Short mmCIF file of C-alpha atoms and ligand atoms in Angstrom, two decimals:
data_model
loop_
_atom_site.label_atom_id
_atom_site.label_comp_id
_atom_site.label_asym_id
_atom_site.label_seq_id
_atom_site.Cartn_x
_atom_site.Cartn_y
_atom_site.Cartn_z
CA UNK A 667 -33.92 -7.86 -11.21
CA UNK A 668 -34.29 -6.32 -14.90
CA UNK A 669 -33.21 -8.23 -17.50
CA UNK A 670 -32.88 -6.04 -20.94
CA UNK A 671 -33.37 -2.23 -20.63
CA UNK A 672 -33.21 0.48 -22.73
CA UNK A 673 -29.88 3.31 -21.72
CA UNK A 674 -31.07 3.39 -17.81
CA UNK A 675 -28.04 1.71 -15.89
CA UNK A 676 -26.22 5.06 -13.79
CA UNK A 677 -22.66 2.89 -13.83
CA UNK A 678 -21.94 -0.99 -15.57
CA UNK A 679 -19.49 -3.19 -14.48
CA UNK A 680 -17.90 -5.50 -16.06
CA UNK A 681 -15.66 -8.45 -15.22
CA UNK A 682 -17.39 -10.08 -12.37
CA UNK A 683 -15.12 -12.43 -10.33
CA UNK A 684 -14.50 -12.11 -6.91
CA UNK A 685 -14.22 -8.57 -6.47
CA UNK A 686 -16.71 -7.41 -9.80
CA UNK A 687 -19.42 -8.81 -8.33
CA UNK A 688 -19.10 -7.37 -5.38
CA UNK A 689 -18.76 -3.76 -6.09
CA UNK A 690 -21.80 -4.16 -8.53
CA UNK A 691 -23.87 -5.60 -5.53
CA UNK A 692 -22.69 -2.47 -3.99
CA UNK A 693 -23.68 -0.28 -5.79
CA UNK A 694 -26.86 -2.28 -6.61
CA UNK A 695 -27.40 -1.93 -2.93
CA UNK A 696 -27.00 1.74 -2.41
CA UNK A 697 -29.63 2.27 -5.16
CA UNK A 698 -28.22 2.25 -8.51
CA UNK A 699 -29.38 0.25 -11.67
CA UNK A 700 -26.04 -1.88 -12.83
CA UNK A 701 -25.35 -3.33 -15.99
CA UNK A 702 -23.72 -6.06 -15.77
CA UNK A 703 -21.40 -7.84 -17.94
CA UNK A 704 -18.28 -10.63 -17.81
CA UNK A 705 -16.72 -12.02 -20.98
CA UNK A 706 -18.49 -15.71 -20.23
CA UNK A 707 -21.73 -15.22 -19.66
CA UNK A 708 -21.96 -17.97 -17.21
CA UNK A 709 -20.44 -15.51 -13.49
CA UNK A 710 -23.31 -13.10 -15.08
CA UNK A 711 -25.56 -15.29 -14.28
CA UNK A 712 -24.21 -16.94 -10.92
CA UNK A 713 -24.43 -13.27 -9.87
CA UNK A 714 -28.62 -12.60 -10.99
CA UNK A 715 -29.11 -15.80 -9.32
CA UNK A 716 -28.00 -15.96 -6.14
CA UNK A 717 -27.51 -12.11 -5.10
CA UNK A 718 -30.00 -10.58 -8.24
CA UNK A 719 -32.06 -9.36 -5.03
CA UNK A 720 -29.68 -7.02 -3.93
CA UNK A 721 -30.93 -4.07 -6.74
CA UNK A 722 -31.38 -3.67 -10.00
CA UNK A 723 -29.48 -5.04 -12.63
CA UNK A 724 -29.68 -5.08 -15.94
CA UNK A 725 -27.92 -8.40 -17.76
CA UNK A 726 -25.47 -8.22 -20.39
CA UNK A 727 -23.89 -10.36 -22.75
CA UNK A 728 -21.95 -8.47 -25.67
CA UNK A 729 -20.20 -5.54 -25.16
CA UNK A 730 -22.13 -3.85 -27.36
CA UNK A 731 -25.60 -4.62 -25.50
CA UNK A 732 -23.38 -3.26 -22.11
CA UNK A 733 -22.89 -0.21 -23.42
CA UNK A 734 -26.14 0.18 -25.01
CA UNK A 735 -27.74 -0.32 -21.41
CA UNK A 736 -25.26 2.86 -20.50
CA UNK A 737 -27.07 6.38 -19.62
CA UNK A 738 -25.39 9.31 -20.91
CA UNK A 739 -22.12 10.08 -20.22
CA UNK A 740 -21.56 6.16 -19.75
CA UNK A 741 -19.98 5.16 -16.99
CA UNK A 742 -18.19 1.84 -17.24
CA UNK A 743 -16.63 -0.02 -14.56
CA UNK A 744 -13.78 -2.13 -15.92
CA UNK A 745 -12.92 -5.43 -12.49
CA UNK A 746 -10.79 -8.01 -14.76
CA UNK A 747 -7.17 -9.06 -13.98
CA UNK A 748 -4.30 -6.51 -14.66
CA UNK A 749 -2.42 -6.42 -17.86
CA UNK A 750 -2.91 -7.15 -21.02
CA UNK A 751 -7.00 -8.50 -20.44
CA UNK A 752 -7.53 -5.15 -19.42
CA UNK A 753 -5.78 -3.63 -22.37
CA UNK A 754 -8.40 -5.87 -24.19
CA UNK A 755 -11.49 -4.94 -22.61
CA UNK A 756 -10.68 -1.07 -22.61
CA UNK A 757 -10.27 -1.53 -26.57
CA UNK A 758 -13.50 -3.20 -27.27
CA UNK A 759 -15.61 -0.18 -24.39
CA UNK A 760 -13.23 2.87 -26.72
CA UNK A 761 -15.13 1.09 -29.78
CA UNK A 762 -18.79 1.01 -28.69
CA UNK A 763 -18.50 4.24 -26.39
CA UNK A 764 -18.64 8.37 -27.54
CA UNK A 765 -16.81 10.74 -26.85
CA UNK A 766 -17.53 12.22 -23.01
CA UNK A 767 -18.10 8.38 -21.87
CA UNK A 768 -16.02 7.57 -19.41
CA UNK A 769 -14.30 3.80 -18.71
CA UNK A 770 -12.79 3.27 -15.77
CA UNK A 771 -10.40 1.02 -14.26
CA UNK A 772 -10.69 -0.65 -11.05
CA UNK A 773 -7.97 -3.31 -11.34
CA UNK A 774 -4.68 -3.67 -9.57
CA UNK A 775 -3.47 -1.74 -12.90
CA UNK A 776 0.34 -0.18 -12.52
CA UNK A 777 -0.44 3.42 -12.60
CA UNK A 778 2.42 3.65 -16.08
CA UNK A 779 -0.37 1.89 -17.66
CA UNK A 780 -2.81 4.15 -16.60
CA UNK A 781 -0.66 7.11 -17.80
CA UNK A 782 -0.19 5.78 -21.20
CA UNK A 783 -4.01 4.75 -21.38
CA UNK A 784 -5.68 7.35 -20.35
CA UNK A 785 -3.80 9.65 -22.82
CA UNK A 786 -4.75 7.36 -25.39
CA UNK A 787 -8.27 7.40 -24.70
CA UNK A 788 -8.28 11.41 -24.11
CA UNK A 789 -7.22 11.45 -28.08
CA UNK A 790 -10.45 9.73 -28.66
CA UNK A 791 -12.45 11.70 -26.44
CA UNK A 792 -12.67 9.46 -23.75
CA UNK A 793 -12.19 10.26 -20.54
CA UNK A 794 -10.05 7.86 -18.48
CA UNK A 795 -9.93 7.23 -15.02
CA UNK A 796 -7.80 4.37 -13.49
CA UNK A 797 -9.44 3.79 -9.59
CA UNK A 798 -7.47 2.19 -6.90
CA UNK A 799 -9.97 0.24 -4.18
CA UNK A 800 -8.81 -1.23 -1.86
CA UNK A 801 -9.91 -3.79 0.78
CA UNK A 802 -10.64 -6.65 -1.05
CA UNK A 803 -13.88 -8.75 -1.46
CA UNK A 804 -15.62 -7.44 1.94
CA UNK A 805 -14.63 -4.33 1.00
CA UNK A 806 -16.02 -3.92 -2.32
CA UNK A 807 -19.59 -5.47 -1.04
CA UNK A 808 -19.45 -3.10 2.14
CA UNK A 809 -17.20 0.07 1.35
CA UNK A 810 -13.93 0.57 0.30
CA UNK A 811 -11.38 3.04 0.06
CA UNK A 812 -11.65 4.57 -3.12
CA UNK A 813 -8.34 6.25 -5.17
CA UNK A 814 -9.77 7.55 -8.78
CA UNK A 815 -7.43 9.32 -11.22
CA UNK A 816 -8.44 10.92 -14.00
CA UNK A 817 -9.55 14.44 -14.86
CA UNK A 818 -11.79 16.64 -12.59
CA UNK A 819 -14.34 16.67 -15.37
CA UNK A 820 -14.52 12.99 -15.25
CA UNK A 821 -14.84 13.22 -11.18
CA UNK A 822 -17.54 15.51 -11.28
CA UNK A 823 -19.72 13.04 -13.02
CA UNK A 824 -18.45 9.73 -10.90
CA UNK A 825 -17.42 10.75 -7.58
CA UNK A 826 -21.08 10.81 -6.12
CA UNK A 827 -21.17 7.28 -7.14
CA UNK A 828 -18.36 6.29 -6.02
CA UNK A 829 -18.50 8.50 -2.68
CA UNK A 830 -22.06 6.55 -1.84
CA UNK A 831 -20.22 2.85 -2.18
CA UNK A 832 -16.94 4.33 -0.59
CA UNK A 833 -16.49 3.15 3.25
CA UNK A 834 -17.68 6.19 5.49
CA UNK A 835 -15.83 7.38 8.60
CA UNK A 836 -17.32 9.74 10.75
CA UNK A 837 -19.28 10.64 7.91
CA UNK A 838 -16.64 11.46 5.51
CA UNK A 839 -16.56 9.12 2.52
CA UNK A 840 -13.16 7.46 2.14
CA UNK A 841 -13.06 8.48 -1.61
CA UNK A 842 -11.30 11.35 -2.80
CA UNK A 843 -10.34 12.82 -6.42
CA UNK A 844 -6.36 11.81 -6.26
CA UNK A 845 -5.23 13.83 -9.42
CA UNK A 846 -5.02 13.15 -12.63
CA UNK A 847 -4.39 10.49 -15.05
CA UNK A 848 -1.84 7.96 -13.11
CA UNK A 849 -2.50 9.21 -9.74
CA UNK A 850 -4.75 6.83 -8.36
CA UNK A 851 -3.35 3.82 -9.26
CA UNK A 852 0.53 5.38 -7.99
CA UNK A 853 -1.10 6.13 -4.69
CA UNK A 854 -3.32 2.37 -4.58
CA UNK A 855 0.31 1.22 -5.34
CA UNK A 856 2.17 2.62 -2.25
CA UNK A 857 -0.78 1.89 -0.25
CA UNK A 858 -0.05 -1.88 -0.86
CA UNK A 859 3.57 -1.32 -0.48
CA UNK A 860 3.20 0.17 2.82
CA UNK A 861 0.66 -2.66 3.94
CA UNK A 862 3.33 -5.51 2.84
CA UNK A 863 5.69 -3.22 5.25
CA UNK A 864 3.20 -3.15 7.94
CA UNK A 865 2.53 -6.56 7.88
CA UNK A 866 6.34 -7.77 7.95
CA UNK A 867 6.68 -6.10 10.83
CA UNK A 868 3.30 -7.41 12.38
CA UNK A 869 5.50 -10.65 11.24
CA UNK A 870 8.44 -9.64 13.48
CA UNK A 871 6.56 -8.41 16.47
CA UNK A 872 4.92 -12.49 16.41
CA UNK A 873 7.87 -14.18 16.19
CA UNK A 874 9.90 -12.46 18.39
CA UNK A 875 6.99 -12.70 21.22
CA UNK A 876 7.76 -16.25 19.60
CA UNK A 877 11.13 -17.24 19.70
CA UNK A 878 12.35 -14.24 22.10
CA UNK A 879 9.74 -14.90 25.02
CA UNK A 880 8.70 -18.36 24.54
CA UNK A 881 4.57 -17.21 24.09
CA UNK A 882 2.26 -19.94 22.79
CA UNK A 883 0.32 -19.05 20.12
CA UNK A 884 -2.34 -18.24 22.00
CA UNK A 885 -1.25 -15.86 24.59
CA UNK A 886 0.06 -14.09 20.80
CA UNK A 887 -3.16 -13.75 19.91
CA UNK A 888 -4.24 -12.36 23.25
CA UNK A 889 -1.36 -9.75 23.09
CA UNK A 890 -2.12 -8.38 19.88
CA UNK A 891 -5.95 -8.56 20.79
CA UNK A 892 -4.39 -6.35 23.36
CA UNK A 893 -2.64 -4.37 21.08
CA UNK A 894 -5.96 -3.47 19.07
CA UNK A 895 -7.29 -1.63 22.06
CA UNK A 896 -4.61 1.15 21.98
CA UNK A 897 -2.57 3.54 19.42
CA UNK A 898 -1.81 0.12 17.13
CA UNK A 899 -5.83 -0.63 16.78
CA UNK A 900 -6.05 -1.78 13.30
CA UNK A 901 -7.47 -3.92 10.76
CA UNK A 902 -3.79 -6.16 10.27
CA UNK A 903 -3.37 -5.92 14.29
CA UNK A 904 -7.32 -7.24 14.62
CA UNK A 905 -6.56 -10.11 12.14
CA UNK A 906 -3.24 -11.37 13.03
CA UNK A 907 -5.28 -12.30 16.61
CA UNK A 908 -8.19 -14.11 14.58
CA UNK A 909 -5.99 -16.13 12.46
CA UNK A 910 -3.14 -16.77 15.32
CA UNK A 911 -6.68 -18.25 17.05
CA UNK A 912 -7.72 -20.31 14.21
CA UNK A 913 -7.41 -24.17 14.57
CA UNK A 914 -6.23 -26.87 12.06
CA UNK A 915 -9.37 -28.99 11.65
CA UNK A 916 -7.04 -32.27 10.69
CA UNK A 917 -4.27 -31.70 13.79
CA UNK A 918 -6.10 -29.83 16.47
CA UNK A 919 -2.85 -27.03 16.07
CA UNK A 920 -2.55 -23.62 15.40
CA UNK A 921 -3.27 -23.36 12.23
CA UNK A 922 -0.11 -20.97 11.27
CA UNK A 923 1.80 -23.69 12.39
CA UNK A 924 0.35 -26.07 9.44
CA UNK A 925 0.80 -23.39 6.81
CA UNK A 926 3.87 -23.21 4.82
CA UNK A 927 6.48 -20.24 5.67
CA UNK A 928 6.76 -19.07 2.55
CA UNK A 929 4.98 -16.03 1.53
CA UNK A 930 4.03 -15.12 -2.01
CA UNK A 931 3.44 -12.38 -3.82
CA UNK A 932 1.43 -10.67 -6.74
CA UNK A 933 3.17 -7.72 -7.66
CA UNK A 934 2.29 -4.30 -5.97
CA UNK A 935 5.10 -3.99 -3.61
CA UNK A 936 8.03 -4.69 -5.93
CA UNK A 937 6.01 -2.19 -8.20
CA UNK A 938 6.61 0.06 -5.47
CA UNK A 939 10.53 -0.36 -4.39
CA UNK A 940 11.04 -0.09 -7.98
CA UNK A 941 9.01 3.25 -8.70
CA UNK A 942 10.73 4.33 -5.43
CA UNK A 943 14.56 3.16 -6.73
CA UNK A 944 13.52 5.43 -10.13
CA UNK A 945 12.39 8.39 -7.76
CA UNK A 946 15.39 8.08 -5.66
CA UNK A 947 13.15 7.58 -2.39
CA UNK A 948 14.22 5.45 0.92
CA UNK A 949 11.51 2.95 1.50
CA UNK A 950 13.58 0.60 3.41
CA UNK A 951 10.26 -0.71 5.44
CA UNK A 952 8.68 -2.21 1.95
CA UNK A 953 11.80 -2.88 0.62
CA UNK A 954 12.49 -5.42 3.52
CA UNK A 955 9.33 -6.58 3.58
CA UNK A 956 9.03 -7.56 -0.20
CA UNK A 957 12.74 -8.85 0.62
CA UNK A 958 11.75 -10.84 3.17
CA UNK A 959 8.90 -12.38 1.84
CA UNK A 960 11.40 -13.45 -1.20
CA UNK A 961 14.17 -14.87 1.69
CA UNK A 962 10.87 -16.82 2.80
CA UNK A 963 10.41 -18.62 -0.66
CA UNK A 964 13.79 -19.06 -1.02
CA UNK A 965 13.36 -22.69 0.23
CA UNK A 966 16.66 -24.69 -1.54
CA UNK A 967 18.52 -22.04 0.01
CA UNK A 968 16.68 -21.60 3.26
CA UNK A 969 17.06 -25.75 3.29
CA UNK A 970 20.72 -25.94 2.54
CA UNK A 971 21.44 -23.09 5.44
CA UNK A 972 19.40 -25.13 7.99
CA UNK A 973 21.57 -25.04 11.43
CA UNK A 974 24.45 -22.74 10.37
CA UNK A 975 25.80 -21.21 13.20
CA UNK A 976 24.02 -18.38 14.89
CA UNK A 977 26.18 -17.69 17.70
CA UNK A 978 25.11 -17.04 21.27
CA UNK A 979 25.25 -13.29 22.18
CA UNK A 980 22.20 -12.92 24.76
CA UNK A 981 19.91 -14.18 27.26
CA UNK A 982 16.18 -14.23 26.27
CA UNK A 983 14.83 -11.28 28.35
CA UNK A 984 13.65 -12.18 32.03
CA UNK A 985 10.88 -9.69 32.06
CA UNK A 986 8.16 -10.97 29.47
CA UNK A 987 5.99 -8.13 30.71
CA UNK A 988 8.58 -5.24 30.05
CA UNK A 989 9.77 -7.22 26.71
CA UNK A 990 6.25 -7.22 25.88
CA UNK A 991 5.88 -4.20 26.01
CA UNK A 992 9.50 -2.99 24.32
CA UNK A 993 8.01 -5.20 21.34
CA UNK A 994 5.02 -3.04 21.16
CA UNK A 995 6.71 0.17 21.12
CA UNK A 996 9.20 -1.37 18.72
CA UNK A 997 6.49 -1.81 16.41
CA UNK A 998 4.51 1.53 16.38
CA UNK A 999 7.97 3.35 15.69
CA UNK A 1000 8.66 1.22 12.99
CA UNK A 1001 5.32 1.16 11.37
CA UNK A 1002 5.53 5.23 11.42
CA UNK A 1003 8.95 5.05 9.60
CA UNK A 1004 7.02 2.74 7.60
CA UNK A 1005 4.24 5.38 6.73
CA UNK A 1006 6.56 7.88 6.54
CA UNK A 1007 8.65 6.68 3.88
CA UNK A 1008 5.06 5.50 1.69
CA UNK A 1009 4.11 9.18 2.06
CA UNK A 1010 7.75 10.31 1.01
CA UNK A 1011 6.90 8.59 -2.57
CA UNK A 1012 3.59 9.91 -2.53
CA UNK A 1013 4.90 13.33 -2.39
CA UNK A 1014 7.97 12.71 -4.74
CA UNK A 1015 5.83 10.45 -7.27
CA UNK A 1016 3.14 13.76 -7.33
CA UNK A 1017 6.84 16.16 -8.00
CA UNK A 1018 7.58 14.11 -10.64
CA UNK A 1019 4.26 13.54 -12.69
CA UNK A 1020 2.29 17.37 -11.58
CA UNK A 1021 -0.40 15.33 -9.81
CA UNK A 1022 -0.41 18.09 -7.04
CA UNK A 1023 -1.59 14.62 -4.66
CA UNK A 1024 -2.79 16.24 -1.35
CA UNK A 1025 -1.10 13.61 1.35
CA UNK A 1026 -3.86 14.84 4.02
CA UNK A 1027 -6.33 12.86 1.41
CA UNK A 1028 -4.92 10.17 1.35
CA UNK A 1029 -4.58 9.65 5.07
CA UNK A 1030 -8.38 10.14 5.43
CA UNK A 1031 -9.56 8.00 2.54
CA UNK A 1032 -6.93 5.31 4.36
CA UNK A 1033 -9.15 5.32 7.54
CA UNK A 1034 -11.53 3.04 6.54
CA UNK A 1035 -12.37 0.43 4.21
CA UNK A 1036 -8.82 -0.98 3.35
CA UNK A 1037 -6.35 -3.10 4.90
CA UNK A 1038 -4.08 -0.89 6.46
CA UNK A 1039 -7.21 1.09 8.01
CA UNK A 1040 -6.10 2.27 11.39
CA UNK A 1041 -6.65 4.42 14.32
CA UNK A 1042 -3.11 5.67 13.51
CA UNK A 1043 -3.71 7.00 10.79
CA UNK A 1044 -6.33 9.85 12.10
CA UNK A 1045 -2.58 10.99 13.48
CA UNK A 1046 -1.25 11.26 10.43
CA UNK A 1047 -4.38 13.25 8.49
CA UNK A 1048 -3.98 15.96 11.58
CA UNK A 1049 -0.25 16.02 10.99
CA UNK A 1050 -0.91 17.39 7.00
CA UNK A 1051 -3.76 19.26 8.64
CA UNK A 1052 -1.26 21.46 11.24
CA UNK A 1053 1.71 21.27 8.15
CA UNK A 1054 0.68 20.23 4.50
CA UNK A 1055 3.75 21.06 3.30
CA UNK A 1056 5.69 18.57 6.38
CA UNK A 1057 9.06 17.74 4.95
CA UNK A 1058 8.58 13.94 7.08
CA UNK A 1059 6.65 12.65 8.97
CA UNK A 1060 8.82 11.96 12.06
CA UNK A 1061 9.51 15.47 12.69
CA UNK A 1062 6.00 16.19 13.13
CA UNK A 1063 4.88 16.98 17.07
CA UNK A 1064 2.76 13.78 17.79
CA UNK A 1065 5.19 11.45 16.17
CA UNK A 1066 8.78 12.69 17.36
CA UNK A 1067 6.86 11.96 20.97
CA UNK A 1068 5.66 8.84 19.87
CA UNK A 1069 9.11 7.84 18.87
CA UNK A 1070 10.66 9.64 21.69
CA UNK A 1071 8.16 7.64 23.59
CA UNK A 1072 9.54 4.25 22.11
CA UNK A 1073 12.76 5.02 21.26
CA UNK A 1074 14.76 3.31 24.12
CA UNK A 1075 12.40 0.06 23.67
CA UNK A 1076 12.90 0.25 19.89
CA UNK A 1077 16.73 -0.28 20.21
CA UNK A 1078 16.01 -2.78 23.19
CA UNK A 1079 14.11 -4.93 20.84
CA UNK A 1080 17.05 -4.98 18.20
CA UNK A 1081 19.90 -5.94 19.66
CA UNK A 1082 18.24 -8.36 21.50
CA UNK A 1083 16.58 -9.67 18.34
CA UNK A 1084 20.61 -9.60 16.63
CA UNK A 1085 21.77 -11.08 19.98
CA UNK A 1086 19.24 -13.98 19.67
CA UNK A 1087 19.82 -14.66 16.30
CA UNK A 1088 16.15 -14.01 16.04
CA UNK A 1089 15.41 -11.66 11.82
CA UNK A 1090 13.63 -8.20 12.45
CA UNK A 1091 14.67 -6.92 8.80
CA UNK A 1092 12.25 -4.46 8.79
CA UNK A 1093 12.34 -3.17 12.87
CA UNK A 1094 16.12 -2.64 12.69
CA UNK A 1095 16.59 -0.90 8.92
CA UNK A 1096 13.60 1.13 10.29
CA UNK A 1097 16.11 1.85 12.77
CA UNK A 1098 18.64 2.98 11.16
CA UNK A 1099 16.61 4.52 8.18
CA UNK A 1100 15.51 7.17 11.50
CA UNK A 1101 19.05 7.35 13.05
CA UNK A 1102 20.61 7.95 9.51
CA UNK A 1103 17.90 11.31 9.33
CA UNK A 1104 19.01 12.24 12.42
CA UNK A 1105 22.12 12.58 12.11
CA UNK A 1106 24.53 15.31 11.67
CA UNK A 1107 27.34 13.96 9.95
CA UNK A 1108 26.65 10.95 7.52
CA UNK A 1109 29.50 8.98 5.90
CA UNK A 1110 28.49 10.02 2.48
CA UNK A 1111 31.52 12.65 2.94
CA UNK A 1112 33.40 9.28 2.90
CA UNK A 1113 31.32 8.03 -0.39
CA UNK A 1114 31.90 11.55 -1.84
CA UNK A 1115 35.56 11.27 -1.54
CA UNK A 1116 36.13 7.90 -3.18
CA UNK A 1117 33.59 8.91 -5.88
CA UNK A 1118 35.63 11.75 -7.26
CA UNK A 1119 39.19 9.54 -6.21
CA UNK A 1120 37.86 6.78 -8.88
CA UNK A 1121 35.69 8.99 -11.17
CA UNK A 1122 36.57 12.59 -10.89
CA UNK A 1123 33.01 12.69 -9.90
CA UNK A 1124 33.09 16.08 -8.02
CA UNK A 1125 31.94 17.17 -4.33
CA UNK A 1126 30.20 20.19 -2.33
CA UNK A 1127 32.22 21.55 0.56
CA UNK A 1128 30.34 22.16 3.87
CA UNK A 1129 32.37 25.77 3.57
CA UNK A 1130 32.06 27.25 0.56
CA UNK A 1131 29.71 26.94 -2.70
CA UNK A 1132 30.05 25.15 -5.79
CA UNK A 1133 32.00 21.88 -6.82
CA UNK A 1134 35.20 20.90 -6.57
CA UNK A 1135 37.65 18.20 -7.51
CA UNK A 1136 40.96 16.58 -6.31
CA UNK A 1137 43.47 15.97 -8.61
CA UNK A 1138 44.04 12.76 -7.33
CA UNK A 1139 46.55 11.51 -9.56
CA UNK A 1140 48.44 14.56 -9.53
CA UNK A 1141 49.53 17.23 -6.42
CA UNK A 1142 46.38 16.12 -4.83
CA UNK A 1143 45.77 20.05 -4.79
CA UNK A 1144 41.52 21.32 -5.33
CA UNK A 1145 40.75 22.82 -7.90
CA UNK A 1146 36.83 23.98 -8.58
CA UNK A 1147 35.06 21.84 -11.48
P1 LIG B 737 -9.10 -11.69 -11.55
O1 LIG B 737 -8.60 -10.59 -11.38
O2 LIG B 737 -9.06 -12.80 -11.02
O3 LIG B 737 -9.81 -11.69 -13.22
C1 LIG B 737 -10.79 -12.46 -13.19
C2 LIG B 737 -11.77 -11.85 -14.17
O4 LIG B 737 -11.09 -11.00 -15.52
C3 LIG B 737 -12.90 -12.70 -14.62
O5 LIG B 737 -14.24 -11.48 -15.10
C4 LIG B 737 -12.17 -12.79 -16.05
O6 LIG B 737 -13.32 -13.42 -16.93
C5 LIG B 737 -11.71 -11.38 -16.68
N1 LIG B 737 -10.92 -11.51 -18.15
C6 LIG B 737 -9.37 -12.30 -17.88
BR1 LIG B 737 -9.08 -13.00 -16.57
N2 LIG B 737 -8.88 -12.24 -18.96
C7 LIG B 737 -9.68 -10.85 -19.78
C8 LIG B 737 -10.43 -11.20 -21.11
N3 LIG B 737 -9.20 -11.26 -22.08
N4 LIG B 737 -11.29 -9.91 -21.36
C9 LIG B 737 -11.99 -10.25 -20.62
N5 LIG B 737 -12.22 -10.45 -19.40
C10 LIG B 737 -11.02 -11.05 -19.04
O7 LIG B 737 -10.43 -11.03 -10.60
P2 LIG B 737 -10.82 -10.22 -9.39
O8 LIG B 737 -9.86 -10.94 -8.32
O9 LIG B 737 -11.96 -9.76 -9.01
O10 LIG B 737 -9.84 -8.90 -9.46
C11 LIG B 737 -10.42 -7.91 -10.56
C12 LIG B 737 -9.53 -6.83 -10.25
O11 LIG B 737 -9.24 -6.08 -9.05
C13 LIG B 737 -7.60 -7.24 -10.38
O12 LIG B 737 -7.04 -6.03 -11.06
C14 LIG B 737 -7.31 -7.50 -8.82
O13 LIG B 737 -6.10 -6.91 -9.13
C15 LIG B 737 -7.94 -6.08 -8.48
N6 LIG B 737 -8.23 -6.23 -7.28
C16 LIG B 737 -8.33 -7.66 -6.68
C17 LIG B 737 -8.78 -7.43 -5.11
C18 LIG B 737 -8.64 -8.69 -4.43
O14 LIG B 737 -8.54 -8.60 -3.19
N7 LIG B 737 -9.29 -9.80 -4.74
C19 LIG B 737 -8.22 -6.39 -4.36
C20 LIG B 737 -8.15 -5.09 -5.03
C21 LIG B 737 -8.02 -5.25 -6.37
P3 LIG B 737 -13.68 -14.87 -17.25
O15 LIG B 737 -14.49 -15.09 -15.92
O16 LIG B 737 -14.64 -15.06 -18.49
O17 LIG B 737 -12.84 -15.53 -17.44
#
């Protein structure tokens, strides 16, 4: 460990809370000299005291010292709280840096902030790289999935460093240049949205195993462990089994039974849904997941509604093994829908902002390091290799066949859950989305008729090009609009 020196650090990290410390250590362990800085110097000293032996660090106290410690072109990674704190740190760095230097924001920033910041710094001759980093604190230390935006030129300087600290799968780094300005933070946002959907689907499966089948928590943990050996193999399914196996030291009960059942959120799921609304992309799985957390957190309303009549239409499934398999298949099919929708949103965002994001690259870099890493992402990668212009993953051969294999189970699960009064918002809405997509005719024709009736909004005909309007308050003849 070195405490001060001339400009020799290949990378600097400012913001040394859990994520920043771990990524700084990851760089150091990979042989880079890392300048470290934090607003309050205590965190810098704590990092160096506990982990200084991980590699070559340069301790700095002020922003001026931090910038001076970096070799040119300077590369400074910001790992602070998203929002105003990030703007404040960017401004301090920008004032101390020179044209050609690179400021990297590795926090969970909103992509529209990244677009704004990139444009402003470009005016000043600086590169700004908004970078999604997924994998939580463990990923940051041992290899996250990294989604950098920004210019091609900045990636040429920065990419090799990021690729060497990223997770590696089959010798391929889980890091790729996503596209200009806000592209990296946009795909990280949608990644988090997909994570919400995946977690909600797993929660619904757990709830059904428990309430529809009456399995105890240990037995459910075993089911998830078993599922993790097959096509559902993923980090989230794996940790589900671990969380379910955990016992509360105080009461001896399963930990899950003493945790308050109100799910919190930091905002990236909500951002994903807001952006999807603006882009007109139906991400129903993600939206249901965000709203399900909101329902769980509506404590006063839940308290007022507990005990309301449920109706009683269905007996509990008699064949535990068969229904467990039904749930597994319903989970897989719903997961296909959630991921397909997330990739639709990325394509729509890429078109809207001119980013040219390659969806196959995303499937590749999400295979390791990140929270949604899963065997299943190999199938998405292959689907985009076979058809880079895919309009929706649900029609690609592997997924079409997987849904064909699951469809009866999927319907049985939704019917049974509904009959028993067990909430399955994400399972049910994913199935409805699928049915909507595959329908030859939708009731949207009626909606168009109503819109024309009350607002003269016009409609198209199935048999002739152009826009038409019916004179609803006149003689009800049709005119061309
Ligand atoms: P936090 O999000 O808790 O931020 C704490 C850091 O921000 C500290 O270093 C703090 O300095 C610094 N900071 C603040 Br707050 N206001 C500042 C200001 N005005 N000027 C300078 N520094 C300021 O840290 P984290 O959980 O390590 O996350 C870092 C980033 O990574 C966030 O954007 C987060 O969303 C993102 N992220 C987190 C995870 C995760 O699993 N936690 C995963 C992926 C991405 P101080 O020590 O002086 O108060």
